[in-house]
Amino acid sequence: MIPSQMLKGILGGCILTVISREETYGYEISQKLRQMGFGNIAEGTIYPLLLRLTKNGCICATLKASDTGPARKYYSLTNTGKEELAQFQKDWLELSTAVNHLIGENSHG
Amino acid sequence: MADKKKIHALQKQSEEAEKKICKADNEAYTDMIVYLRASNLTMYQQEQVRRDLLEITLSGEQRGESIEEIFGGDYQGVCDEIIANFPPVTLRDKVINTASICLMGVTITLLATAGTQVVTNLIQHKNPLLYQFEVSSILLFAVTVGAAYGIVMYICKTALKTKAKPQHKVRLFFLRWLVLFLIFSGILLLSVYVKATLFACNIFIIIAAAAICYLVHRVLDNRTEY
């Protein structure tokens, strides 16, 4: 399981990646992340992150009727979100390359 | 700015849907909402978050999850993160909101004291339209409003604190009762012993003052960010 502190810094970018594929909602995001190997991320812990991404203008929410009662929020990427996602992917590539280099050096040395 | 109609509509929807929450999850859900009430979120933001948390809780329950699984167990952490994602209320809004609440309190106090004064005057065969404003009325108002605000804030802020151990529960119970006893004793002593009259006037002046306070409250209320 990925430590939560390590996950904290990249979860926003990962959520943007999931939303970029199709309009989706909180639970579906948590399930997709689980399928990708992120472990069990409770839907309730994703909600504050979705609020932050909405506040920053990266995603926008549309309310759609749900069979459980209150309307459910479906999220989609905005143009700002697309830019943010591109930046995240670039940053991640840089970071992962550096970390992989470091780990590779250690295992070979 | 959201109007009150929108807020009431959201409140009504949530109240109806909250009946569907299962008993085991209801306490934790309610504690989260109570905790959010003490935050700087506007009324409209609180109701929007309430609707979202409710939807998350109900759909989780429908999948057979408990509220602990839905929110990962750290309710306060989730709520604090939610609060942090909203812009803080400006000083101007805080002042307007506080003034608006105080003026409503003054209106109620003036009308209530005017009502009791008429009855007292009639019983004591005095001029029923004579209003004597006592120092104790101001002190009573301050103590009552302060105590009410303090109690509400205490309940909201501690809603998500880890529940006390059984031996601490008894101590906490007595401590709370002691605080309430001191507050109410204070109120009682003030009303009995502080009898100095600040001013006396016709009761219609008080009713007019109450009406002005109410009007200013309404004006400020319309300027309050909900």
Short mmCIF file of N, CA and C in Angstrom, two decimals, chain A residues 8 27 42-45 47-49 51-52 55 63 66-73, chain B residues 20 49 51-52 54-56 58-59 62-63 65 69-72 78 81-82 85-86:
data_model
loop_
_atom_site.label_atom_id
_atom_site.label_comp_id
_atom_site.label_asym_id
_atom_site.label_seq_id
_atom_site.Cartn_x
_atom_site.Cartn_y
_atom_site.Cartn_z
N LYS A 8 -0.34 11.96 -0.96
CA LYS A 8 -0.98 13.26 -0.79
C LYS A 8 -0.58 14.26 -1.90
N TYR A 27 -17.11 8.21 -6.19
CA TYR A 27 -16.90 6.78 -5.93
C TYR A 27 -16.22 6.10 -7.12
N ALA A 42 -10.82 5.87 0.39
CA ALA A 42 -12.24 6.10 0.69
C ALA A 42 -12.77 7.29 -0.11
N GLU A 43 -14.02 7.13 -0.57
CA GLU A 43 -14.63 8.19 -1.38
C GLU A 43 -14.67 9.51 -0.61
N GLY A 44 -14.94 9.41 0.70
CA GLY A 44 -15.04 10.60 1.54
C GLY A 44 -13.74 11.39 1.62
N THR A 45 -12.61 10.70 1.46
CA THR A 45 -11.32 11.42 1.53
C THR A 45 -10.98 12.09 0.19
N TYR A 47 -13.35 13.61 -1.61
CA TYR A 47 -14.24 14.77 -1.73
C TYR A 47 -13.55 16.12 -1.47
N PRO A 48 -12.75 16.25 -0.37
CA PRO A 48 -12.07 17.56 -0.19
C PRO A 48 -11.13 17.91 -1.35
N LEU A 49 -10.51 16.88 -1.93
CA LEU A 49 -9.61 17.13 -3.07
C LEU A 49 -10.40 17.61 -4.29
N LEU A 51 -13.13 19.24 -4.11
CA LEU A 51 -13.51 20.63 -3.79
C LEU A 51 -12.37 21.58 -4.15
N ARG A 52 -11.13 21.17 -3.80
CA ARG A 52 -9.97 22.02 -4.07
C ARG A 52 -9.77 22.20 -5.59
N LYS A 55 -12.36 24.54 -6.80
CA LYS A 55 -12.04 25.93 -6.39
C LYS A 55 -10.94 26.51 -7.29
N LEU A 63 -24.56 18.67 -11.39
CA LEU A 63 -25.42 17.83 -10.53
C LEU A 63 -26.36 17.00 -11.39
N SER A 66 -29.79 11.25 -8.66
CA SER A 66 -29.34 9.90 -8.31
C SER A 66 -30.48 9.16 -7.64
N ASP A 67 -30.43 7.84 -7.68
CA ASP A 67 -31.54 7.06 -7.11
C ASP A 67 -31.49 6.99 -5.58
N THR A 68 -30.36 7.42 -4.99
CA THR A 68 -30.24 7.33 -3.52
C THR A 68 -30.92 8.50 -2.81
N GLY A 69 -31.09 9.61 -3.48
CA GLY A 69 -31.70 10.78 -2.83
C GLY A 69 -31.15 12.07 -3.40
N PRO A 70 -30.17 12.68 -2.69
CA PRO A 70 -29.63 13.96 -3.19
C PRO A 70 -28.91 13.78 -4.52
N ALA A 71 -28.88 14.87 -5.29
CA ALA A 71 -28.22 14.81 -6.60
C ALA A 71 -26.73 14.50 -6.44
N ARG A 72 -26.18 13.79 -7.43
CA ARG A 72 -24.75 13.42 -7.40
C ARG A 72 -23.96 14.36 -8.29
N LYS A 73 -22.74 14.70 -7.83
CA LYS A 73 -21.88 15.60 -8.60
C LYS A 73 -21.03 14.81 -9.58
N LYS B 20 -33.12 8.70 5.56
CA LYS B 20 -32.73 7.40 4.98
C LYS B 20 -31.42 6.87 5.57
N VAL B 49 -22.22 21.54 1.13
CA VAL B 49 -21.37 20.46 1.63
C VAL B 49 -22.23 19.37 2.28
N ARG B 51 -25.27 18.56 1.51
CA ARG B 51 -25.89 17.77 0.45
C ARG B 51 -24.89 16.76 -0.13
N ASP B 52 -23.65 17.21 -0.36
CA ASP B 52 -22.63 16.33 -0.93
C ASP B 52 -22.29 15.18 0.02
N LEU B 54 -24.09 13.99 2.33
CA LEU B 54 -25.28 13.13 2.43
C LEU B 54 -25.34 12.17 1.26
N GLU B 55 -25.08 12.69 0.07
CA GLU B 55 -25.10 11.83 -1.13
C GLU B 55 -24.02 10.75 -1.03
N ILE B 56 -22.82 11.17 -0.57
CA ILE B 56 -21.71 10.22 -0.42
C ILE B 56 -22.09 9.13 0.60
N LEU B 58 -25.18 8.17 1.69
CA LEU B 58 -26.30 7.31 1.27
C LEU B 58 -25.89 6.34 0.17
N SER B 59 -25.10 6.82 -0.80
CA SER B 59 -24.71 5.89 -1.88
C SER B 59 -23.73 4.85 -1.33
N GLN B 62 -25.75 2.25 0.41
CA GLN B 62 -26.43 1.40 -0.57
C GLN B 62 -25.50 0.30 -1.10
N ARG B 63 -24.19 0.58 -1.10
CA ARG B 63 -23.21 -0.43 -1.52
C ARG B 63 -22.86 -1.36 -0.38
N GLU B 65 -21.49 -0.25 2.58
CA GLU B 65 -20.35 0.24 3.36
C GLU B 65 -20.84 0.98 4.61
N GLU B 69 -16.02 3.28 6.67
CA GLU B 69 -15.37 2.90 5.41
C GLU B 69 -15.52 4.01 4.37
N ILE B 70 -16.67 4.66 4.39
CA ILE B 70 -16.93 5.72 3.39
C ILE B 70 -15.98 6.90 3.57
N PHE B 71 -15.71 7.29 4.84
CA PHE B 71 -14.87 8.47 5.08
C PHE B 71 -13.48 8.12 5.61
N GLY B 72 -13.17 6.87 5.67
CA GLY B 72 -11.84 6.45 6.10
C GLY B 72 -11.59 6.61 7.60
N VAL B 78 -11.23 14.98 7.44
CA VAL B 78 -12.00 15.24 6.21
C VAL B 78 -12.67 16.62 6.31
N GLU B 81 -10.23 19.50 6.05
CA GLU B 81 -9.79 19.69 4.65
C GLU B 81 -10.88 20.39 3.83
N ILE B 82 -12.13 20.02 4.11
CA ILE B 82 -13.26 20.66 3.42
C ILE B 82 -13.26 22.16 3.73
N ASN B 85 -10.74 24.36 2.08
CA ASN B 85 -10.91 24.59 0.64
C ASN B 85 -11.90 25.70 0.29
N PHE B 86 -12.39 26.38 1.31
CA PHE B 86 -13.28 27.51 1.05
C PHE B 86 -12.57 28.81 1.45
#
